[in-house]
Amino acid sequence: MKKTNKRESILVSAILLAIFALCIVLDAILPSYHIAIKVIKKACVYSLVAVSMNLLNGFTGLFSLGQAGFMLLGAYTYAVFAIPVEKHAGVYQLYNGGIIRFSLPEFFSSFLGNSVGTVAGVLVLLLIGGLVAAFFAYLIGLPVLRLKSDYLAIATLGFAEILRAFFQWDKFGPVTNGSNLLKGYPDFENATGYLILVGLFITVILLLVNSTYGRAFKAIRDDEIAAEAMGINLAKHKRLAFIISSFFAGIGGGMLAMYMGTLQALSFKSAMTYEILLIVVIGGIGSITGSVVTSFIYIASLEWLLRGLDSGEFLGIKAPALFKNGFRMAVVSVIIMVVVLFFRKGLMGDKELTDLLRKRRKNGKGGSNNG
């Protein structure tokens, strides 16, 4: 058994290293504005947010729709404190330069140098954005986690919408710039940085899922009464799952702000949460591998492979006049319906990549024995 697990671990590591090497090659030969680089960046961000949502919805059984709100908190925390001081006057034109006259990347750059200092400031701000989201999750979780099922979903969705409205309120303009854009903050130009960060964060989530806390989350998902009878503190573990999920959603929001280059609260609508939920369901509720793979397939299809359909023709397919400007979404909707019809539990179900490799090896041994 140990030898088999070792082989699977080696194979998974080889696959991950190959993906990482491919990303480095693409960064080396393609400019940062190339569509392939943009797809990798956005897919990495969506992978992290989808996995964080799966931790809550798939592994703990809590139906939350507040992901966009926590992403908004992380995104604004990052952007507000990452804009260089000299650019504040131009960004906060309507608010006399704003009230935040501080840039964390510039602070680190003052004693670490521009390159290292900027990277250090970005990483610290992403973590702070996650902590801000986790703090609000703790406050919101105290009342809403008493609710169940659809009621919890509605409450968290309402929180996200209220939060978005507050961030666009003129009274908060000196900090959030109201309904205007935030821009000028630093970004990782290459996709490798995104891949490394997201890989590390998802690894942490995977370790959590396989820990005693993860087993407690799954027990709550399967049967709350039985979990409580086994001595699991339901309120504590639900709150913990909610906070951890929101923490990584906040980090994902900060990385999404980096990817977009400009930030506006209007972008974080409930439709963003539904998009993330769609990825989780298609990939498989309770499968981290499914969320990651589906994120890349979904973003690549939507932003690259099927983009030509909106311009009239793609791969020999002509868009009907009725769908001239939205044929891409019509095709995506049909593909989603087909996947849901033929894969009731999603592409991966509740399985991970190691489970598929183990199953394949068993089938291979069975086939050789039968031969």
CSV table of N, CA, C and O in Angstrom, one decimal, residues 204-290:
chain,number,residue,atom,x,y,z
A,204,VAL,N,-2.5,24.1,1.0
A,204,VAL,CA,-2.9,24.3,2.4
A,204,VAL,C,-4.3,23.8,2.6
A,204,VAL,O,-4.6,23.2,3.6
A,205,ILE,N,-5.2,24.2,1.7
A,205,ILE,CA,-6.6,23.7,1.8
A,205,ILE,C,-6.7,22.2,1.7
A,205,ILE,O,-7.4,21.6,2.5
A,206,LEU,N,-5.9,21.6,0.9
A,206,LEU,CA,-5.9,20.2,0.7
A,206,LEU,C,-5.4,19.5,2.0
A,206,LEU,O,-6.0,18.5,2.5
A,207,LEU,N,-4.4,20.0,2.6
A,207,LEU,CA,-3.9,19.5,3.9
A,207,LEU,C,-4.9,19.6,5.0
A,207,LEU,O,-5.1,18.7,5.8
A,208,LEU,N,-5.7,20.8,5.0
A,208,LEU,CA,-6.7,21.0,5.9
A,208,LEU,C,-7.8,19.9,5.8
A,208,LEU,O,-8.3,19.4,6.8
A,209,VAL,N,-8.2,19.7,4.5
A,209,VAL,CA,-9.3,18.7,4.2
A,209,VAL,C,-8.9,17.3,4.7
A,209,VAL,O,-9.8,16.6,5.2
A,210,ASN,N,-7.6,17.0,4.6
A,210,ASN,CA,-7.2,15.7,5.1
A,210,ASN,C,-6.8,15.6,6.5
A,210,ASN,O,-6.3,14.6,7.0
A,211,SER,N,-7.0,16.7,7.3
A,211,SER,CA,-6.7,16.7,8.7
A,211,SER,C,-7.9,16.3,9.5
A,211,SER,O,-9.0,16.0,9.0
A,212,THR,N,-7.7,16.3,10.8
A,212,THR,CA,-8.9,16.0,11.7
A,212,THR,C,-10.0,17.0,11.6
A,212,THR,O,-11.2,16.7,11.7
A,213,TYR,N,-9.6,18.3,11.3
A,213,TYR,CA,-10.6,19.3,11.1
A,213,TYR,C,-11.4,19.0,9.8
A,213,TYR,O,-12.7,19.1,9.8
A,214,GLY,N,-10.7,18.6,8.8
A,214,GLY,CA,-11.4,18.2,7.5
A,214,GLY,C,-12.4,17.1,7.7
A,214,GLY,O,-13.5,17.1,7.2
A,215,ARG,N,-11.9,16.1,8.5
A,215,ARG,CA,-12.8,14.9,8.7
A,215,ARG,C,-14.1,15.4,9.5
A,215,ARG,O,-15.2,14.9,9.4
A,216,ALA,N,-13.9,16.3,10.4
A,216,ALA,CA,-15.0,16.9,11.2
A,216,ALA,C,-16.0,17.6,10.3
A,216,ALA,O,-17.2,17.5,10.4
A,217,PHE,N,-15.4,18.4,9.3
A,217,PHE,CA,-16.2,19.1,8.3
A,217,PHE,C,-17.1,18.1,7.5
A,217,PHE,O,-18.3,18.3,7.3
A,218,LYS,N,-16.5,17.0,7.1
A,218,LYS,CA,-17.2,16.0,6.3
A,218,LYS,C,-18.3,15.3,7.1
A,218,LYS,O,-19.3,15.0,6.6
A,219,ALA,N,-18.0,15.1,8.4
A,219,ALA,CA,-19.0,14.5,9.3
A,219,ALA,C,-20.2,15.4,9.4
A,219,ALA,O,-21.3,14.9,9.4
A,220,ILE,N,-20.0,16.7,9.6
A,220,ILE,CA,-21.1,17.6,9.7
A,220,ILE,C,-21.9,17.6,8.4
A,220,ILE,O,-23.1,17.7,8.4
A,221,ARG,N,-21.2,17.6,7.3
A,221,ARG,CA,-21.9,17.5,6.0
A,221,ARG,C,-22.7,16.3,5.8
A,221,ARG,O,-23.9,16.4,5.4
A,222,ASP,N,-22.2,15.1,6.3
A,222,ASP,CA,-23.0,13.9,6.1
A,222,ASP,C,-24.1,13.7,7.0
A,222,ASP,O,-25.2,13.3,6.6
A,223,ASP,N,-23.9,14.1,8.3
A,223,ASP,CA,-25.0,14.0,9.3
A,223,ASP,C,-24.7,14.8,10.5
A,223,ASP,O,-23.8,14.4,11.3
A,224,GLU,N,-25.4,15.9,10.7
A,224,GLU,CA,-25.1,16.8,11.8
A,224,GLU,C,-25.4,16.1,13.1
A,224,GLU,O,-24.6,16.3,14.1
A,225,ILE,N,-26.4,15.4,13.2
A,225,ILE,CA,-26.8,14.7,14.5
A,225,ILE,C,-25.8,13.7,14.9
A,225,ILE,O,-25.3,13.7,16.1
A,226,ALA,N,-25.3,12.9,13.9
A,226,ALA,CA,-24.3,11.9,14.2
A,226,ALA,C,-23.0,12.6,14.6
A,226,ALA,O,-22.3,12.1,15.5
A,227,ALA,N,-22.7,13.7,13.9
A,227,ALA,CA,-21.4,14.4,14.2
A,227,ALA,C,-21.4,14.9,15.6
A,227,ALA,O,-20.4,14.9,16.3
A,228,GLU,N,-22.5,15.5,16.0
A,228,GLU,CA,-22.6,16.1,17.3
A,228,GLU,C,-22.6,15.0,18.4
A,228,GLU,O,-22.0,15.1,19.4
A,229,ALA,N,-23.2,13.8,18.0
A,229,ALA,CA,-23.1,12.7,19.0
A,229,ALA,C,-21.7,12.2,19.2
A,229,ALA,O,-21.4,11.6,20.2
A,230,MET,N,-20.9,12.4,18.2
A,230,MET,CA,-19.5,11.9,18.3
A,230,MET,C,-18.6,13.0,19.0
A,230,MET,O,-17.4,12.8,19.1
A,231,GLY,N,-19.2,14.1,19.4
A,231,GLY,CA,-18.5,15.1,20.2
A,231,GLY,C,-17.9,16.2,19.4
A,231,GLY,O,-17.2,17.0,19.9
A,232,ILE,N,-18.4,16.4,18.1
A,232,ILE,CA,-18.0,17.5,17.3
A,232,ILE,C,-18.8,18.7,17.6
A,232,ILE,O,-20.0,18.7,17.6
A,233,ASN,N,-18.1,19.8,17.9
A,233,ASN,CA,-18.8,21.1,18.2
A,233,ASN,C,-19.3,21.7,16.9
A,233,ASN,O,-18.5,22.2,16.1
A,234,LEU,N,-20.5,21.6,16.6
A,234,LEU,CA,-21.1,22.0,15.3
A,234,LEU,C,-20.8,23.5,15.1
A,234,LEU,O,-20.4,23.9,14.0
A,235,ALA,N,-21.2,24.3,16.0
A,235,ALA,CA,-21.1,25.8,15.9
A,235,ALA,C,-19.6,26.2,15.6
A,235,ALA,O,-19.3,27.0,14.7
A,236,LYS,N,-18.7,25.6,16.4
A,236,LYS,CA,-17.3,25.9,16.2
A,236,LYS,C,-16.7,25.6,14.9
A,236,LYS,O,-16.1,26.4,14.2
A,237,HIS,N,-17.0,24.3,14.4
A,237,HIS,CA,-16.5,23.9,13.2
A,237,HIS,C,-17.1,24.5,12.0
A,237,HIS,O,-16.5,24.8,10.9
A,238,LYS,N,-18.4,24.8,12.0
A,238,LYS,CA,-19.1,25.6,11.0
A,238,LYS,C,-18.5,27.0,10.8
A,238,LYS,O,-18.2,27.5,9.7
A,239,ARG,N,-18.3,27.6,12.0
A,239,ARG,CA,-17.7,29.0,12.0
A,239,ARG,C,-16.2,28.9,11.4
A,239,ARG,O,-15.8,29.8,10.6
A,240,LEU,N,-15.5,27.9,11.8
A,240,LEU,CA,-14.1,27.7,11.3
A,240,LEU,C,-14.1,27.5,9.8
A,240,LEU,O,-13.3,28.2,9.1
A,241,ALA,N,-15.0,26.7,9.3
A,241,ALA,CA,-15.0,26.5,7.9
A,241,ALA,C,-15.4,27.7,7.1
A,241,ALA,O,-14.8,28.1,6.1
A,242,PHE,N,-16.3,28.5,7.7
A,242,PHE,CA,-16.8,29.7,7.1
A,242,PHE,C,-15.7,30.8,7.0
A,242,PHE,O,-15.5,31.4,6.0
A,243,ILE,N,-14.9,30.9,8.1
A,243,ILE,CA,-13.8,31.8,8.2
A,243,ILE,C,-12.7,31.5,7.3
A,243,ILE,O,-12.2,32.3,6.6
A,244,ILE,N,-12.3,30.2,7.3
A,244,ILE,CA,-11.2,29.8,6.4
A,244,ILE,C,-11.6,29.9,4.9
A,244,ILE,O,-10.8,30.4,4.1
A,245,SER,N,-12.8,29.6,4.6
A,245,SER,CA,-13.2,29.7,3.2
A,245,SER,C,-13.2,31.2,2.8
A,245,SER,O,-12.7,31.6,1.7
A,246,SER,N,-13.6,32.1,3.7
A,246,SER,CA,-13.7,33.5,3.4
A,246,SER,C,-12.2,34.1,3.3
A,246,SER,O,-12.0,35.0,2.5
A,247,PHE,N,-11.4,33.6,4.1
A,247,PHE,CA,-10.0,34.0,4.1
A,247,PHE,C,-9.3,33.8,2.7
A,247,PHE,O,-8.7,34.7,2.1
A,248,PHE,N,-9.5,32.6,2.2
A,248,PHE,CA,-8.9,32.3,0.8
A,248,PHE,C,-9.7,33.0,-0.3
A,248,PHE,O,-9.1,33.4,-1.3
A,249,ALA,N,-11.0,33.3,-0.1
A,249,ALA,CA,-11.8,34.1,-1.0
A,249,ALA,C,-11.3,35.5,-1.1
A,249,ALA,O,-11.2,36.1,-2.1
A,250,GLY,N,-10.9,36.0,0.1
A,250,GLY,CA,-10.3,37.4,0.2
A,250,GLY,C,-9.0,37.5,-0.5
A,250,GLY,O,-8.7,38.4,-1.3
A,251,ILE,N,-8.2,36.4,-0.4
A,251,ILE,CA,-6.9,36.4,-1.1
A,251,ILE,C,-7.2,36.3,-2.6
A,251,ILE,O,-6.5,37.0,-3.4
A,252,GLY,N,-8.2,35.5,-3.0
A,252,GLY,CA,-8.5,35.4,-4.4
A,252,GLY,C,-9.0,36.7,-4.9
A,252,GLY,O,-8.7,37.1,-6.1
A,253,GLY,N,-9.7,37.5,-4.1
A,253,GLY,CA,-10.2,38.8,-4.6
A,253,GLY,C,-9.0,39.7,-4.8
A,253,GLY,O,-9.0,40.5,-5.8
A,254,GLY,N,-8.0,39.7,-3.9
A,254,GLY,CA,-6.9,40.5,-4.1
A,254,GLY,C,-6.1,40.2,-5.4
A,254,GLY,O,-5.7,41.0,-6.2
A,255,MET,N,-6.0,38.9,-5.7
A,255,MET,CA,-5.3,38.4,-6.9
A,255,MET,C,-6.2,38.8,-8.1
A,255,MET,O,-5.6,39.1,-9.2
A,256,LEU,N,-7.5,38.8,-8.0
A,256,LEU,CA,-8.4,39.1,-9.1
A,256,LEU,C,-8.2,40.6,-9.4
A,256,LEU,O,-8.2,41.0,-10.6
A,257,ALA,N,-8.0,41.5,-8.4
A,257,ALA,CA,-7.8,42.9,-8.6
A,257,ALA,C,-6.4,43.1,-9.4
A,257,ALA,O,-6.3,43.9,-10.3
A,258,MET,N,-5.4,42.3,-9.0
A,258,MET,CA,-4.2,42.3,-9.7
A,258,MET,C,-4.3,42.0,-11.2
A,258,MET,O,-3.8,42.7,-12.0
A,259,TYR,N,-5.1,40.9,-11.4
A,259,TYR,CA,-5.3,40.5,-12.8
A,259,TYR,C,-6.0,41.6,-13.6
A,259,TYR,O,-5.7,41.8,-14.8
A,260,MET,N,-7.1,42.2,-13.0
A,260,MET,CA,-7.9,43.1,-13.8
A,260,MET,C,-7.2,44.4,-14.1
A,260,MET,O,-7.4,45.1,-15.1
A,261,GLY,N,-6.3,44.8,-13.2
A,261,GLY,CA,-5.5,46.1,-13.4
A,261,GLY,C,-6.3,47.3,-12.9
A,261,GLY,O,-5.6,48.3,-12.5
A,262,THR,N,-7.6,47.3,-13.0
A,262,THR,CA,-8.4,48.3,-12.4
A,262,THR,C,-9.5,47.7,-11.6
A,262,THR,O,-9.9,46.5,-11.8
A,263,LEU,N,-10.0,48.4,-10.6
A,263,LEU,CA,-10.9,47.8,-9.6
A,263,LEU,C,-12.1,48.7,-9.4
A,263,LEU,O,-12.0,49.9,-9.3
A,264,GLN,N,-13.3,48.1,-9.5
A,264,GLN,CA,-14.6,48.8,-9.2
A,264,GLN,C,-15.5,47.8,-8.6
A,264,GLN,O,-15.6,46.6,-9.0
A,265,ALA,N,-16.2,48.3,-7.5
A,265,ALA,CA,-17.1,47.4,-6.8
A,265,ALA,C,-18.2,46.8,-7.6
A,265,ALA,O,-18.7,45.7,-7.4
A,266,LEU,N,-18.6,47.5,-8.7
A,266,LEU,CA,-19.6,47.0,-9.6
A,266,LEU,C,-19.3,45.7,-10.2
A,266,LEU,O,-20.2,44.9,-10.6
A,267,SER,N,-18.0,45.3,-10.3
A,267,SER,CA,-17.6,44.1,-10.9
A,267,SER,C,-18.0,42.9,-10.0
A,267,SER,O,-18.2,41.7,-10.5
A,268,PHE,N,-18.2,43.1,-8.7
A,268,PHE,CA,-18.4,42.0,-7.8
A,268,PHE,C,-19.9,41.8,-7.5
A,268,PHE,O,-20.4,41.8,-6.4
A,269,LYS,N,-20.6,41.5,-8.6
A,269,LYS,CA,-22.0,41.2,-8.5
A,269,LYS,C,-22.3,39.8,-8.1
A,269,LYS,O,-21.4,39.0,-8.0
A,270,SER,N,-23.5,39.5,-7.8
A,270,SER,CA,-23.9,38.1,-7.4
A,270,SER,C,-23.6,37.2,-8.5
A,270,SER,O,-23.4,36.0,-8.3
A,271,ALA,N,-23.6,37.7,-9.8
A,271,ALA,CA,-23.3,36.8,-10.9
A,271,ALA,C,-21.9,36.2,-10.8
A,271,ALA,O,-21.7,35.0,-11.3
A,272,MET,N,-21.0,36.9,-10.1
A,272,MET,CA,-19.6,36.3,-9.9
A,272,MET,C,-19.7,35.1,-9.0
A,272,MET,O,-19.0,34.1,-9.2
A,273,THR,N,-20.5,35.2,-7.9
A,273,THR,CA,-20.7,34.1,-7.0
A,273,THR,C,-21.3,32.9,-7.8
A,273,THR,O,-20.9,31.7,-7.6
A,274,TYR,N,-22.3,33.1,-8.6
A,274,TYR,CA,-23.0,32.1,-9.4
A,274,TYR,C,-22.0,31.4,-10.3
A,274,TYR,O,-22.0,30.2,-10.5
A,275,GLU,N,-21.1,32.2,-10.9
A,275,GLU,CA,-20.1,31.7,-11.8
A,275,GLU,C,-19.1,30.7,-11.1
A,275,GLU,O,-18.8,29.6,-11.6
A,276,ILE,N,-18.7,31.1,-9.9
A,276,ILE,CA,-17.9,30.3,-9.0
A,276,ILE,C,-18.6,29.0,-8.6
A,276,ILE,O,-18.1,27.9,-8.7
A,277,LEU,N,-19.9,29.1,-8.2
A,277,LEU,CA,-20.7,28.0,-7.8
A,277,LEU,C,-20.8,27.0,-9.0
A,277,LEU,O,-20.8,25.8,-8.8
A,278,LEU,N,-21.0,27.6,-10.2
A,278,LEU,CA,-21.1,26.8,-11.4
A,278,LEU,C,-19.9,25.9,-11.6
A,278,LEU,O,-20.0,24.7,-11.9
A,279,ILE,N,-18.7,26.5,-11.4
A,279,ILE,CA,-17.5,25.8,-11.6
A,279,ILE,C,-17.4,24.6,-10.5
A,279,ILE,O,-17.0,23.5,-10.8
A,280,VAL,N,-17.8,24.9,-9.3
A,280,VAL,CA,-17.8,23.9,-8.2
A,280,VAL,C,-18.7,22.8,-8.6
A,280,VAL,O,-18.3,21.6,-8.4
A,281,VAL,N,-19.9,23.0,-9.0
A,281,VAL,CA,-20.9,22.0,-9.3
A,281,VAL,C,-20.4,21.2,-10.5
A,281,VAL,O,-20.5,19.9,-10.5
A,282,ILE,N,-19.9,21.8,-11.6
A,282,ILE,CA,-19.5,21.0,-12.7
A,282,ILE,C,-18.3,20.2,-12.4
A,282,ILE,O,-18.1,19.1,-12.9
A,283,GLY,N,-17.3,20.8,-11.7
A,283,GLY,CA,-16.1,20.0,-11.3
A,283,GLY,C,-16.4,18.9,-10.4
A,283,GLY,O,-15.8,17.8,-10.4
A,284,GLY,N,-17.4,19.0,-9.5
A,284,GLY,CA,-17.8,18.0,-8.5
A,284,GLY,C,-17.7,18.5,-7.1
A,284,GLY,O,-16.7,19.0,-6.7
A,285,ILE,N,-18.9,18.5,-6.5
A,285,ILE,CA,-18.9,19.0,-5.1
A,285,ILE,C,-18.2,18.1,-4.2
A,285,ILE,O,-18.5,16.9,-4.0
A,286,GLY,N,-17.1,18.6,-3.6
A,286,GLY,CA,-16.3,17.8,-2.7
A,286,GLY,C,-15.0,17.3,-3.4
A,286,GLY,O,-14.4,16.4,-2.9
A,287,SER,N,-14.7,17.9,-4.5
A,287,SER,CA,-13.5,17.5,-5.3
A,287,SER,C,-12.6,18.7,-5.5
A,287,SER,O,-13.1,19.6,-6.3
A,288,ILE,N,-11.5,18.8,-4.9
A,288,ILE,CA,-10.6,19.9,-5.2
A,288,ILE,C,-10.0,19.9,-6.6
A,288,ILE,O,-9.9,20.9,-7.3
A,289,THR,N,-9.7,18.7,-7.0
A,289,THR,CA,-9.2,18.5,-8.4
A,289,THR,C,-10.2,19.0,-9.4
A,289,THR,O,-9.9,19.6,-10.4
A,290,GLY,N,-11.5,18.6,-9.2
A,290,GLY,CA,-12.5,19.0,-10.1
A,290,GLY,C,-12.7,20.5,-10.2
A,290,GLY,O,-12.8,21.0,-11.3
